[in-house]
Structure formats: C-alpha cells, structure tokens
CSV table of C-alpha atoms and ligand atoms in Angstrom, one decimal:
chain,number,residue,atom,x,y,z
K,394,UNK,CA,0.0,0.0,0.0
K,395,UNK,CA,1.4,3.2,-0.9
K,396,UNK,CA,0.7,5.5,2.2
K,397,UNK,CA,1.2,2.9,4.7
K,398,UNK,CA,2.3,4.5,7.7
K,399,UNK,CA,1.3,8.2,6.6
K,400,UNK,CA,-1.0,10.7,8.6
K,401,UNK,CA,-3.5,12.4,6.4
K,402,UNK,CA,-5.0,15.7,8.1
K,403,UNK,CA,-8.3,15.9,5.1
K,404,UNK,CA,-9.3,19.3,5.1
K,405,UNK,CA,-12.7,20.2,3.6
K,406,UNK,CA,-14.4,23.4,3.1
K,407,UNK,CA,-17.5,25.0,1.5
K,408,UNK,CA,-18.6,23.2,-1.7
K,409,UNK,CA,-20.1,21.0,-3.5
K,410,UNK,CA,-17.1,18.9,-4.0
K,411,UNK,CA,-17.1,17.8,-0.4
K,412,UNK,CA,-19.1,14.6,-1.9
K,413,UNK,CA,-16.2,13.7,-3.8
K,414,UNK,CA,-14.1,14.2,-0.4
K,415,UNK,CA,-15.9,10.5,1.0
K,416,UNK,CA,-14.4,8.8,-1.7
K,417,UNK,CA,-11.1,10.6,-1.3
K,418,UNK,CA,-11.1,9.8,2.5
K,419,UNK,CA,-11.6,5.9,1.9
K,420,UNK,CA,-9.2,6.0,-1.4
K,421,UNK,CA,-6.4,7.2,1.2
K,422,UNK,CA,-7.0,4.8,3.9
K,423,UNK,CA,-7.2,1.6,1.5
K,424,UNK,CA,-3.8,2.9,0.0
K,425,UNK,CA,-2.5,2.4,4.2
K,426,UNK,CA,-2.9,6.0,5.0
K,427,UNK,CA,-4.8,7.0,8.4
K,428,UNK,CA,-6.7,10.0,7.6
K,429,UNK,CA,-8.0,13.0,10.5
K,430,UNK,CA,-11.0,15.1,9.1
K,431,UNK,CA,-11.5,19.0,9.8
K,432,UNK,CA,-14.2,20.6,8.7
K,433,UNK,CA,-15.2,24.3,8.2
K,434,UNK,CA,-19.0,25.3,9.0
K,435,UNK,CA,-19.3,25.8,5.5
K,436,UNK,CA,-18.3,22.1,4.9
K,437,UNK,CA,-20.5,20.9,7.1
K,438,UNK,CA,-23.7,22.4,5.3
K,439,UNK,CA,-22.7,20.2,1.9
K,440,UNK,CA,-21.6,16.9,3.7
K,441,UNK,CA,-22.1,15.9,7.5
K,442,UNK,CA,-19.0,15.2,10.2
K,443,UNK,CA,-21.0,12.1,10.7
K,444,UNK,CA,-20.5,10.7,7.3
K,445,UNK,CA,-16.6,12.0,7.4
K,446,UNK,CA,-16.6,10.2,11.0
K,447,UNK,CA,-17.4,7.1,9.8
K,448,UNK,CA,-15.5,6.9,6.8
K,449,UNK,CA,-12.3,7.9,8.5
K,450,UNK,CA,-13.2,5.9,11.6
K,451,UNK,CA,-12.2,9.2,14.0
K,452,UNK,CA,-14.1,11.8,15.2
K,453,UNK,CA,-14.2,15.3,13.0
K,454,UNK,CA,-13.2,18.2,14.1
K,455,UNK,CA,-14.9,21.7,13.4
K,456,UNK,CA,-13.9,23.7,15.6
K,457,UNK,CA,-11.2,25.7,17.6
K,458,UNK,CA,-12.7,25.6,21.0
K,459,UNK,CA,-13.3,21.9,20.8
K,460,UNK,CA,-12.4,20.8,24.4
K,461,UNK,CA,-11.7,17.3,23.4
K,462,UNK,CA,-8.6,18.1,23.5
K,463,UNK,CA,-6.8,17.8,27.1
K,464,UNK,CA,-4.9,21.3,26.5
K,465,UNK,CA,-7.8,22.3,24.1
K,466,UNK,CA,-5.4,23.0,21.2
K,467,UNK,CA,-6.7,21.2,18.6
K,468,UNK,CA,-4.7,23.4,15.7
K,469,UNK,CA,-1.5,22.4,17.8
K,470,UNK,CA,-1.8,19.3,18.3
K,471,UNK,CA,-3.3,18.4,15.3
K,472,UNK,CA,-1.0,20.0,12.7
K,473,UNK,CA,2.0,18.6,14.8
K,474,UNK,CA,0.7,14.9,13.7
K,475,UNK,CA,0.6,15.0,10.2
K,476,UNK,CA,2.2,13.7,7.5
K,477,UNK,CA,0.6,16.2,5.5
K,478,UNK,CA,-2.3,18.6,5.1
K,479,UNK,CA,-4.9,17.7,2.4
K,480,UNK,CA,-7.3,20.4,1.7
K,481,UNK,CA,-10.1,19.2,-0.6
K,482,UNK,CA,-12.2,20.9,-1.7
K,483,UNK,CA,-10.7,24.4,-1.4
K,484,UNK,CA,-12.8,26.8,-1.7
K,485,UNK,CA,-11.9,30.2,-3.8
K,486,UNK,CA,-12.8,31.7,0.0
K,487,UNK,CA,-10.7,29.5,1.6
K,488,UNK,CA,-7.5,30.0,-0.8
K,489,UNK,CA,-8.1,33.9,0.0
K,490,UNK,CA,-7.9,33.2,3.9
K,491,UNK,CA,-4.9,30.9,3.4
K,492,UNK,CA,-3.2,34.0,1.4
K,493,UNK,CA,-3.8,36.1,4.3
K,494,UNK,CA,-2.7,33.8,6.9
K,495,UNK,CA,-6.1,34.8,8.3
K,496,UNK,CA,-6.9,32.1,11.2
K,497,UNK,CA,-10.8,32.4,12.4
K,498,UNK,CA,-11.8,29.2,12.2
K,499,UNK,CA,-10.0,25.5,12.8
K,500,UNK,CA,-8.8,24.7,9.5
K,501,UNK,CA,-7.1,28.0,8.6
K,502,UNK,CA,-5.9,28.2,12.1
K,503,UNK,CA,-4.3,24.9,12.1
K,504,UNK,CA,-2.8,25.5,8.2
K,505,UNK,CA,-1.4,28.8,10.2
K,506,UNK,CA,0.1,26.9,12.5
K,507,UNK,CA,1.6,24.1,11.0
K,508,UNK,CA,5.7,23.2,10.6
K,509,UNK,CA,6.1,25.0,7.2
K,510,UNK,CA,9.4,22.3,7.1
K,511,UNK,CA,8.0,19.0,7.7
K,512,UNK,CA,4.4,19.8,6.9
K,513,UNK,CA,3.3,20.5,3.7
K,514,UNK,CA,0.3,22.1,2.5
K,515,UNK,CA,-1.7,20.6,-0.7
K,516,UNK,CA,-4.7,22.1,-1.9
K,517,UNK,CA,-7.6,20.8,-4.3
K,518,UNK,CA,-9.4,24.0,-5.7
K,519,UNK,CA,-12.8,23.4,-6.4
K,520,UNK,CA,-15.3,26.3,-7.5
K,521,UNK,CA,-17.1,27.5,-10.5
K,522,UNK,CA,-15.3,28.4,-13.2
K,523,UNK,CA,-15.8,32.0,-13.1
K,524,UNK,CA,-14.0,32.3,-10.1
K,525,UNK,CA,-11.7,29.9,-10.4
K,526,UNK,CA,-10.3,32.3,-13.8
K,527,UNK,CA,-10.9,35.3,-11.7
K,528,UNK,CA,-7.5,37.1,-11.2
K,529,UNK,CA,-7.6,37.0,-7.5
K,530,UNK,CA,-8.3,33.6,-7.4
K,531,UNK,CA,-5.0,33.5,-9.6
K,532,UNK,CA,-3.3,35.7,-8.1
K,533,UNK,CA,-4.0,33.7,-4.9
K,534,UNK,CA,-3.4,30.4,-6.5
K,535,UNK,CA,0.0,31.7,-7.5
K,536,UNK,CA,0.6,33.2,-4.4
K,537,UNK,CA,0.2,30.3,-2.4
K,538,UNK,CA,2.4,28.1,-4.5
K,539,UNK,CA,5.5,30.9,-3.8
K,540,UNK,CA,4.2,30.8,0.2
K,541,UNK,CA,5.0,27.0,-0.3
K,542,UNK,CA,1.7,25.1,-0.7
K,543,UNK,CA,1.8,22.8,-3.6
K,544,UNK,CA,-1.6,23.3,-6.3
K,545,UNK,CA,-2.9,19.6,-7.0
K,546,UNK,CA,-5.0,21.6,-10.3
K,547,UNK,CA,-8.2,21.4,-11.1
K,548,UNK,CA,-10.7,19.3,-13.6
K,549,UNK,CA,-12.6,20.5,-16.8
K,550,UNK,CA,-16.3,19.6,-17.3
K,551,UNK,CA,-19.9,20.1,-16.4
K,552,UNK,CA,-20.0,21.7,-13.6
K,553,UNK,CA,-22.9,21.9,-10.6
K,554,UNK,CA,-24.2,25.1,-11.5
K,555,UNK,CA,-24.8,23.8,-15.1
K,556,UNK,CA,-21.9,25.5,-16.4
K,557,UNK,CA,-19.2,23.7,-18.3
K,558,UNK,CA,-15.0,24.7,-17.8
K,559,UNK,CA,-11.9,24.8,-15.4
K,560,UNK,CA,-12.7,24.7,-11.9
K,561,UNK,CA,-14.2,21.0,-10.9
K,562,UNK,CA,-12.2,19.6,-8.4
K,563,UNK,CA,-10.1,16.8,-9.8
K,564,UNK,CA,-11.7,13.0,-9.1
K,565,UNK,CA,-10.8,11.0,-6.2
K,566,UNK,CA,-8.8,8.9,-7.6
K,567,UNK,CA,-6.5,11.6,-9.2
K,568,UNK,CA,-6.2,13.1,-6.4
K,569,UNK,CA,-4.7,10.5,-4.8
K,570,UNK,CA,-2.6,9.4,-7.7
K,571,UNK,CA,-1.1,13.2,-6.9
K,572,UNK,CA,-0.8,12.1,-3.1
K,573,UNK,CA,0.7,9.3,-3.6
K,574,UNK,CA,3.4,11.1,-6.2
K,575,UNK,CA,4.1,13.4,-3.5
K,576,UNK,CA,5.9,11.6,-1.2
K,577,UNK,CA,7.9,9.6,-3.7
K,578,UNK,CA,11.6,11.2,-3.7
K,579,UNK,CA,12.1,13.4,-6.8
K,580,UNK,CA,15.2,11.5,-7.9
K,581,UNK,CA,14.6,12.7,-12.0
K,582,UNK,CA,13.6,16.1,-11.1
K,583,UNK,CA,14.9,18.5,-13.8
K,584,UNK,CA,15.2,15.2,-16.7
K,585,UNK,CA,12.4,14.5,-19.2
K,586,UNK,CA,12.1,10.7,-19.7
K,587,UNK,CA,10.9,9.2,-23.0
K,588,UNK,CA,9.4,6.1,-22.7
K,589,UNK,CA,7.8,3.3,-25.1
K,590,UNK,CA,5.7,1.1,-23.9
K,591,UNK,CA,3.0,-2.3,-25.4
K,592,UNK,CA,2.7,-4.0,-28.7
K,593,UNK,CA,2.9,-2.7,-31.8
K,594,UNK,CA,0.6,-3.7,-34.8
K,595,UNK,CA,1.3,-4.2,-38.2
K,596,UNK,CA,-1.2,-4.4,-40.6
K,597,UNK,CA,-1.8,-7.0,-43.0
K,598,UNK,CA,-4.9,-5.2,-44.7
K,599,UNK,CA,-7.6,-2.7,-43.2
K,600,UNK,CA,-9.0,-5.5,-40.4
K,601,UNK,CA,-6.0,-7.9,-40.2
K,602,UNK,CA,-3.0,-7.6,-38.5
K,603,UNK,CA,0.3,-9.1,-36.5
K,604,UNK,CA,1.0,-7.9,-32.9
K,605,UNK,CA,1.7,-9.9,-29.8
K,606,UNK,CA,0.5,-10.4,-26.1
K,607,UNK,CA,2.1,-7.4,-24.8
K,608,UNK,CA,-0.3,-5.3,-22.0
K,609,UNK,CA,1.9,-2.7,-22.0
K,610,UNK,CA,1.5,-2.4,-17.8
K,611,UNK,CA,4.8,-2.3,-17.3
K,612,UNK,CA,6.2,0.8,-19.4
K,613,UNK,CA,2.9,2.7,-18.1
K,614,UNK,CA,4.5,1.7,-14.2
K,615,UNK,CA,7.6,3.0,-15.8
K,616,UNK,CA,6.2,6.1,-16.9
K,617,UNK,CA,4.0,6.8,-13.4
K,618,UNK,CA,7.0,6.1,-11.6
K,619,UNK,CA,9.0,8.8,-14.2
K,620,UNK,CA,6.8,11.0,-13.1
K,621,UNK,CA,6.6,10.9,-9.6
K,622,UNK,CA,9.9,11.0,-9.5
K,623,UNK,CA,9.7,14.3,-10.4
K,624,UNK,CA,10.7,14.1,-14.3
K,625,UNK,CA,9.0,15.6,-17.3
K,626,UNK,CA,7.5,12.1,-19.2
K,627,UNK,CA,6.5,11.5,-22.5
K,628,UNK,CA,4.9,8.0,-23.0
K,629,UNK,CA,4.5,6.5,-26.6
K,630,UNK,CA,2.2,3.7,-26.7
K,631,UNK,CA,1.1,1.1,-28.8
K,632,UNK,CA,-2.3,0.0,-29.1
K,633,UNK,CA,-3.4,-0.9,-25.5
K,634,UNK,CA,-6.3,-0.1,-23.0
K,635,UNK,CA,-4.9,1.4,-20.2
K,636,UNK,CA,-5.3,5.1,-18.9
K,637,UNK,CA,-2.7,7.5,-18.9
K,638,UNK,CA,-0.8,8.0,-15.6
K,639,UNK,CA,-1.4,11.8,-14.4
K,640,UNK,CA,1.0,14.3,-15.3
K,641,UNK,CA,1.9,12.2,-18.1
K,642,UNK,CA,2.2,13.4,-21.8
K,643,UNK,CA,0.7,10.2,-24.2
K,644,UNK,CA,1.5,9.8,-27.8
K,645,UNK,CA,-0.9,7.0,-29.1
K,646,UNK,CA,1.3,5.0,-32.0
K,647,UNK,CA,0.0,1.8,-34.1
K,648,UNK,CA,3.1,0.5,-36.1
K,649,UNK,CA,7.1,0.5,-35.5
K,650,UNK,CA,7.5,2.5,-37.8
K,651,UNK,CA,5.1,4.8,-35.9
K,652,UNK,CA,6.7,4.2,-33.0
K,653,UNK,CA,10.0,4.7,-34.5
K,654,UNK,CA,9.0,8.4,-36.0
K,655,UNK,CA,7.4,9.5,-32.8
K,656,UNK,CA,10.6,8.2,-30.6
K,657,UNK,CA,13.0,10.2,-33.6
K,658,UNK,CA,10.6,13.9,-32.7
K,659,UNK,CA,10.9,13.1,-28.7
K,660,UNK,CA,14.1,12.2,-28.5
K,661,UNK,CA,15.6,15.8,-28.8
K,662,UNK,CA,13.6,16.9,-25.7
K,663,UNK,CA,14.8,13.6,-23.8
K,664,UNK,CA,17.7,13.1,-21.3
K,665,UNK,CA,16.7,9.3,-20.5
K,666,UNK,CA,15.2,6.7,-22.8
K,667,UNK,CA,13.0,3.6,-21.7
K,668,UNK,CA,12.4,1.5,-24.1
K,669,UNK,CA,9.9,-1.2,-22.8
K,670,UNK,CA,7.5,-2.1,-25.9
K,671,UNK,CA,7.3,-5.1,-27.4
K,672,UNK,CA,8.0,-4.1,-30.7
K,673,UNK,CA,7.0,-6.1,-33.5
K,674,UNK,CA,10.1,-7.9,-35.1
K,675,UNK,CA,8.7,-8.3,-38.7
K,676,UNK,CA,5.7,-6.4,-40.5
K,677,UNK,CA,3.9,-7.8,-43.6
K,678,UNK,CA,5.9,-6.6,-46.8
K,679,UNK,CA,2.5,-5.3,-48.2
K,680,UNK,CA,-0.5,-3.8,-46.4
K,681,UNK,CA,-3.5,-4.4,-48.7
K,682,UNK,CA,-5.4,-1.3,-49.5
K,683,UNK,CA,-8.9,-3.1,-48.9
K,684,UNK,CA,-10.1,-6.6,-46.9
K,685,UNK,CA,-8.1,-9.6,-48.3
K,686,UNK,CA,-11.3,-11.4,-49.7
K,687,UNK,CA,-11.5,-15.6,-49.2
K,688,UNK,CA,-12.0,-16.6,-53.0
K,689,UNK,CA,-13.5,-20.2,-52.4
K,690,UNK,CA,-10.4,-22.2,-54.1
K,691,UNK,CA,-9.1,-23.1,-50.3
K,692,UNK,CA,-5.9,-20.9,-51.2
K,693,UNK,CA,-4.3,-19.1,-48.7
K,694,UNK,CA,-2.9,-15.2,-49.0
K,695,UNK,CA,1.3,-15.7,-49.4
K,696,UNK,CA,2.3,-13.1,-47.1
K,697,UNK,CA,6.2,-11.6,-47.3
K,698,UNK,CA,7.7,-10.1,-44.0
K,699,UNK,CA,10.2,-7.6,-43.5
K,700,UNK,CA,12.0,-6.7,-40.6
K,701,UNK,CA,11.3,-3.8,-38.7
K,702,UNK,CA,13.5,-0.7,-38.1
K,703,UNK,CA,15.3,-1.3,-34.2
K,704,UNK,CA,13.7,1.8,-32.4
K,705,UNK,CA,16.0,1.7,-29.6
K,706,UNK,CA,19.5,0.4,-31.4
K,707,UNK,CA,18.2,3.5,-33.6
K,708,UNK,CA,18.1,6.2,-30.5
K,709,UNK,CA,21.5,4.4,-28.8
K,710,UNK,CA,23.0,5.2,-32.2
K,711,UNK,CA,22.4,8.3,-32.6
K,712,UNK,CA,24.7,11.4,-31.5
K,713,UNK,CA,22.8,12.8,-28.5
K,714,UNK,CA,23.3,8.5,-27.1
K,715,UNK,CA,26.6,8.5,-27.5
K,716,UNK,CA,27.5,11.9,-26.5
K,717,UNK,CA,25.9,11.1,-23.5
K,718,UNK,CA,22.9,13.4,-23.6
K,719,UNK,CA,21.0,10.7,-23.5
K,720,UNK,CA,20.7,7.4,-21.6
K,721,UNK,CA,18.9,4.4,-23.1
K,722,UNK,CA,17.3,1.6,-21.3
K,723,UNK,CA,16.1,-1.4,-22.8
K,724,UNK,CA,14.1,-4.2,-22.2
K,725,UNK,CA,14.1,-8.2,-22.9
K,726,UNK,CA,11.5,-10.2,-23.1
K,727,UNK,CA,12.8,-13.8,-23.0
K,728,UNK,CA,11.7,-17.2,-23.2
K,729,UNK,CA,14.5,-18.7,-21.4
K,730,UNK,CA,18.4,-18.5,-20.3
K,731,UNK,CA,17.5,-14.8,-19.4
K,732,UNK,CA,21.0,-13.7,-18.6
K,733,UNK,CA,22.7,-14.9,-21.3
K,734,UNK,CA,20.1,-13.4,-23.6
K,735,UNK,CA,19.6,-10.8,-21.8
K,736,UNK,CA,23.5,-9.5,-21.5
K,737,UNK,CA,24.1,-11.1,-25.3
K,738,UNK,CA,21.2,-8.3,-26.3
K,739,UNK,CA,22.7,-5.1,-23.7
K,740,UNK,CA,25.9,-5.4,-25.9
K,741,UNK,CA,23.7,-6.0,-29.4
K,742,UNK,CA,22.0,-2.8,-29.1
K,743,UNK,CA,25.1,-1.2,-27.5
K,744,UNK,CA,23.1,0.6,-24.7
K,745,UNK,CA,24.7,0.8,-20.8
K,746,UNK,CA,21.4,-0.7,-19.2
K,747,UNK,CA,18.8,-3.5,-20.4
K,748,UNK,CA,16.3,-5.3,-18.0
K,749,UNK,CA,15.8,-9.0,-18.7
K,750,UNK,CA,12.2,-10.3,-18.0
K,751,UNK,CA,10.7,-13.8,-18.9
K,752,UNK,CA,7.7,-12.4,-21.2
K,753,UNK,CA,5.2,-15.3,-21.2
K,754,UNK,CA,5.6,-15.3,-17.5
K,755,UNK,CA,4.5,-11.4,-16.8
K,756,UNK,CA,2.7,-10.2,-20.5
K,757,UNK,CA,-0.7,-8.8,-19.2
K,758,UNK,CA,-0.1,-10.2,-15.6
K,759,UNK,CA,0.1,-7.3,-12.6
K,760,UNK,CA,3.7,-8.5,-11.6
K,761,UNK,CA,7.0,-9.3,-12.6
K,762,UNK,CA,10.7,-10.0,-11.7
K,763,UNK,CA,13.7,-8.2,-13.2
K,764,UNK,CA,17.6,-8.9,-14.2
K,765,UNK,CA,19.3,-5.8,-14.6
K,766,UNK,CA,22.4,-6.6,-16.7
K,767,UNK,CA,25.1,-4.0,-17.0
K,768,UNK,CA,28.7,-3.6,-17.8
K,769,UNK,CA,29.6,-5.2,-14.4
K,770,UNK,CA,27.6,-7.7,-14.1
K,771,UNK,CA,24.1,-8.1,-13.3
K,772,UNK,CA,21.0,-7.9,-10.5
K,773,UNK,CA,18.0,-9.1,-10.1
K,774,UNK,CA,15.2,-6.8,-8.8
K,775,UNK,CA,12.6,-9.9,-7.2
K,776,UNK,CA,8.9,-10.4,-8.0
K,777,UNK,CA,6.7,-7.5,-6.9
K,778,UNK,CA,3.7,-5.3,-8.3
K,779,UNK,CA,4.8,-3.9,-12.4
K,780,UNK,CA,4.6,-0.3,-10.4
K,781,UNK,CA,6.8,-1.2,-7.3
K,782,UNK,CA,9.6,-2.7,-9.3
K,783,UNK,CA,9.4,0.5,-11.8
K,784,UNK,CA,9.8,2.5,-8.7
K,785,UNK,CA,13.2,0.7,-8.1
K,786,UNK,CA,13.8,0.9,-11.9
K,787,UNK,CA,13.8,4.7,-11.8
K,788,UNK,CA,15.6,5.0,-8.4
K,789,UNK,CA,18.4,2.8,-9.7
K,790,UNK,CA,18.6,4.7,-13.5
K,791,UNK,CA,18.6,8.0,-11.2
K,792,UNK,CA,21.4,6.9,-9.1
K,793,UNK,CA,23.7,6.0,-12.3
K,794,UNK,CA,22.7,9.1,-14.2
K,795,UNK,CA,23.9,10.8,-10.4
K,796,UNK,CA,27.2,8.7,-10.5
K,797,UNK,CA,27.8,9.7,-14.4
K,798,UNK,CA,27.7,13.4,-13.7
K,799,UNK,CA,29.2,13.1,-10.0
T,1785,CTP,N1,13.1,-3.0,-29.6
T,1785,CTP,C1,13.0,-1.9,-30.3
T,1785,CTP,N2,12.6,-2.0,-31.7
T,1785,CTP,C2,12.5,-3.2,-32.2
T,1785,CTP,C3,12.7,-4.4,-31.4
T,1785,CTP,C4,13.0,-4.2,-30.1
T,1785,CTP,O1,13.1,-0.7,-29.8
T,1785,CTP,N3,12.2,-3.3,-33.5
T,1785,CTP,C5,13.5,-2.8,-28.2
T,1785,CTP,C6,12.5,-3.2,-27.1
T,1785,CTP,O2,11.6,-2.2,-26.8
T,1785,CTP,C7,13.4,-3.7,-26.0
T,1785,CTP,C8,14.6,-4.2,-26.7
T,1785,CTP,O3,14.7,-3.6,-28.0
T,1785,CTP,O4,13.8,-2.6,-25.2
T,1785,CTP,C9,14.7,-5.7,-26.8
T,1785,CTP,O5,13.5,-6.2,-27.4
T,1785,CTP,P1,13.2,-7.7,-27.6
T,1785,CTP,O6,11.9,-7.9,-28.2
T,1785,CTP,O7,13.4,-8.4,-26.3
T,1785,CTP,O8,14.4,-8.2,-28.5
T,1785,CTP,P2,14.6,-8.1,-30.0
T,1785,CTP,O9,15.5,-7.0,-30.3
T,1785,CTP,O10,13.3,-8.1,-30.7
T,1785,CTP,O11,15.4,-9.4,-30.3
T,1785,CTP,P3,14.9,-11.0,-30.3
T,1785,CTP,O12,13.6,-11.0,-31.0
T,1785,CTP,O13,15.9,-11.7,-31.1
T,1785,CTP,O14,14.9,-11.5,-28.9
C-alpha cells in the first residue's frame, strides 16, 4: 500500500465537492494512510461530520474551542501529527484566507500553524469556473504556491451550477494518484524521460494484423513512476487499453515505424530513454489497401515479411546516445536463459542498461521479476507489483545518471 504509515489531516471546506471528499477519505486509507478530518462550517452544510466520522473511523473536528482536546489545542496538536495537510475541496474563499494567513476558524488556524518544514500544504481547488479564472483567485493560486503550498490543479467539465469549464475539483482517484506522487523522492527532477511502452501492430490489410501479447502495464509503471519521481515524461504507446498516468504526456502510435517516427521527434527533448515495448520484429511486406477477400479455391494469401526498423539500437545510435545526452534503457523479453540473452542483447544494441524479463511469465499479468544486466555484471530486482519494481527501476537509473555526472 502506498501511504502505509502516513497521517492524512483531510481538510474540507465550502462546496459542492465535499461529496467527492468521502471517496477521497476511503481512497487514502485503503492505500495504508490513516486519515484525521477537519471541517469548516461551511463544509458541514454540503456533507455531515457524521458521514466523514465514519468513513475515517475518528471523530471530526470543526472547531477551535473543541475541548476534546486535554490542552484544548486542537490546531496544535493536530497540525504537529501529520504527514501532510490535504485540503479538498478548497474553496476560492478558503484559498483567499490561506493567502492572508487569516486564522478564524480551525482549519485555517491549524494550516497557520503548521511546521512549514515537515508539513506540507496541498490544496484541491474546487469552484465554479468564473471564479476559479478570476485574477484574485489566480493571483491567490500563485501566491500560495511561492508561500510554499503545492496546487494539485483542477478538472474541466460540467460543472454543478450547469456551467461547463476549469474549476471541478479533480476525481478522487487523481487526487490520490497526486498524493501518492508526493511523497515519492524526486530522484529525475529536472530530466524528461521518454518512454515506449506495449505492442505494436502491423497491418496486414484494413482489419487484419500481427501484434503480440504485450499489456503494455509495465512501461505505463515506468512512466508513473518517471513522473513521480519528479521528471518531465513522455509516453509513446502502442495500441493498449490502459489510462494515462497523471502528469503524463501520451502519444498513441499503431506501427514501429510509428513508434520509430514519434521516438526520432521526442528524443531531442529527452535526457533518459525507456524502451519497454514489445516491438513487433517483422511487419507484412505489403498492407492491402482493402479486406483480403477468401475466393472459395481453399488458397491461402502468401504473405512476405520484412523486418522492422530497431527503435532503440536507432536512439543508442544516434549522436545525443553517444554523447551522452541521452541514456537508453532497454528491455528483454525472453523465453529462457534470461542472462545470457539478456546480456548477449545489452551489448547488441550497445546501450549501458537493459532489464531482462521472462515475457510469457508477466505479459498482461500485474507482476514481474527483473535482471538488470550492465557492464559489471548483473542484478535481479525480485517479483513484486509492475509499479513497485518500476519505482526501483527509476531510483536505480537515477542513481547511475547521479554517479555519471558526480
Ligand atoms: N526494440 C525496439 N525496436 C525493435 C525491437 C525491439 O526498440 N524493433 C527494443 C525493445 O523495446 C526492448 C529491446 O529492444 O527494449 C529488446 O526487445 P526484444 O523484443 O526483447 O528483443 P529483439 O530486439 O526483438 O530481439 P529478439 O527478438 O531476437 O529477442
């Protein structure tokens, strides 16, 4: 679980968001966290304490002259606790307050009061979109990033009032996705990380074609865990199902070739390449224009291969690879004698990393277990979650890019 062991102080304040905040509360606690509500008055009038109680399994606090508290210093005591602050929704009233440093009721009072250096302040705006475009509530917004508090952004849609724009607060889940990034150590901050990720498909005519069992799960771990490492991450994908991780720029590809085009445009922006898909080794020679009809005789369509261009012996090739601009990590997918393969195919594609996996033993399944093969040898990184092991993926590529430039 991702927040096991953290201390969530869930804020909420006027608006109609505060429905979305129930969800939010139980998404943090299944992910380990241990949540403590506070609630402005306003709060309370869209969502009860009663409902937050339950859900968070503690009592809600509303107030400043709650005496629950032996030295009936609730703000103290309860800002002193916590991992971090959570406030969700924000109102554009509530933003204005925290600008101030104006403390009349619990929550502001306790957001006044908290460590600035071990107790960070996120906020989930949530208002219509009006205000949220108003300039005070941008001028707020970017006032209380320089005061330190970190914006988690806002959603686009239909909004309560019947309106449609900027200004919903952003889903419970994504919100916790941006929790959850938070705390992970920004070990890529400043690098933008280009990564490939599923199978490709090559087209034999307009509803025919060759691909393979890749899920593409693991390049999309790769790509979260990019991100919440603090780099910039560009995700090319072949054809799969999964949603984009947040903060994530996606650029949807079919073929190699595809692939190979959209990696060539990236790769000038990139510092670290990732190349995880499962690329197709062959396409068919020649696409047909229209459906490949059966003509009755029993005789099946001759098809011709050819192979397809190497997208990541392409980038390793190329000057910024070898001037060291950029780093390039690829993948194997093996049947069997993974090390041997898998170090055989580092010094094939001449790149300083490649990670060895048995494919019919993790495509489409949630886990995996990795060999990372370098120059010295290699290591294996033991079965776990696709999203855990990326984690320790990154952290390692982060410590050699450190060591190179050390
Ligand atoms: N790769 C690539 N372009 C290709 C083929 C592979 O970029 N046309 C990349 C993959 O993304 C992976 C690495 O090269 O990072 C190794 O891919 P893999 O399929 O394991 O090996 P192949 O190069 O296809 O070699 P073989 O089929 O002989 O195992």
């Amino acid at each position: 679980m991702d927040l096991n062991g953290k201390h969530i102080v869930l804020g909420l304040t006027g608006g109609i968001a505060c429905y979305k905040a129930a969800e939010l509360c139980r998404a943090l606690i299944k992910q380990g966290a241990t949540v403590q509500v506070v609630m402005t008055e306003a709060a309370a009038q869209f969502i009860t304490p009663v409902t937050m109680q339950a859900l968070s399994n503690r009592p809600v606090f509303t107030s400043q002259w709650d005496a629950r508290e032996p030295n009936n210093m609730p703000h103290i005591n309860i800002s002193r606790e916590a991992d971090a602050i959570l406030i969700a929704p924000c109102s554009a009233d509530f933003m204005a307050k925290l600008l101030h440093g104006r403390a009349d009721d619990l929550l502001s009072l306790m957001c006044l009061a908290r460590p600035m250096d071990r107790v960070p302040l996120l906020i989930a705006p949530a208002m219509n979109r009006e205000m949220w475009a108003h300039p005070a509530t941008q001028r707020n917004m970017t006032q209380l990033k320089a005061d330190g508090a970190t914006l988690l952004g806002v959603g686009n849609g239909l909004q309560a009032c019947g309106e449609t724009g900027d200004g919903r607060m952003l889903e419970p889940q994504e919100l916790l996705q941006d929790v959850i990034a938070f705390f992970q150590p920004k070990v890529l901050a400043g690098h933008h990380v280009l990564v490939t990720a599923g199978p490709t498909f090559e087209a034999i005519d307009p509803v025919r074609g060759i691909t393979n069992l890749s899920s593409g799960k693991m390049g999309f771990a790769v790509a979260r865990a990019a991100q919440e490492a603090g780099a910039t991450v560009t995700l090319i994908a072949g054809p799969v199902a999964l949603a984009t991780p947040r903060g994530v720029s996606r650029i949807d590809v079919v073929s190699a070739q595809e692939m190979l085009d959209a990696c060539l445009r990236q790769a000038p922006l990139a510092s670290v390449f990732v190349a995880t898909a499962a690329v197709a080794d062959w396409r068919p020679e020649n696409s047909a224009q229209q459906k490949i009809k059966k003509d009755g005789s029993g005789q099946v369509p001759q098809l011709g291969f050819v192979e397809n261009p190497d997208i990541l012996a392409t980038l390793a090739k190329s000057a910024r690879a070898t001037s060291g601009a950029l780093y390039c990590v690829g993948f194997a997918a093996e049947s069997h004698d993974l090390l041997a393969h898998a170090t055989a195919k580092r010094a094939r594609k001449n790149v300083p990393l490649l990670v060895g996996n048995i494919g019919p033993a993790t495509f489409g399944q949630d886990d995996n277990a990795l060999l990372l093969v370098d120059v010295n040898g290699s290591r294996e990184i033991p079965r776990n979650n696709k999203l855990a092991l990326a984690r320790q993926l990154v952290a390692d590529i982060a410590a050699r890019l450190a060591s190179a430039t050390a």
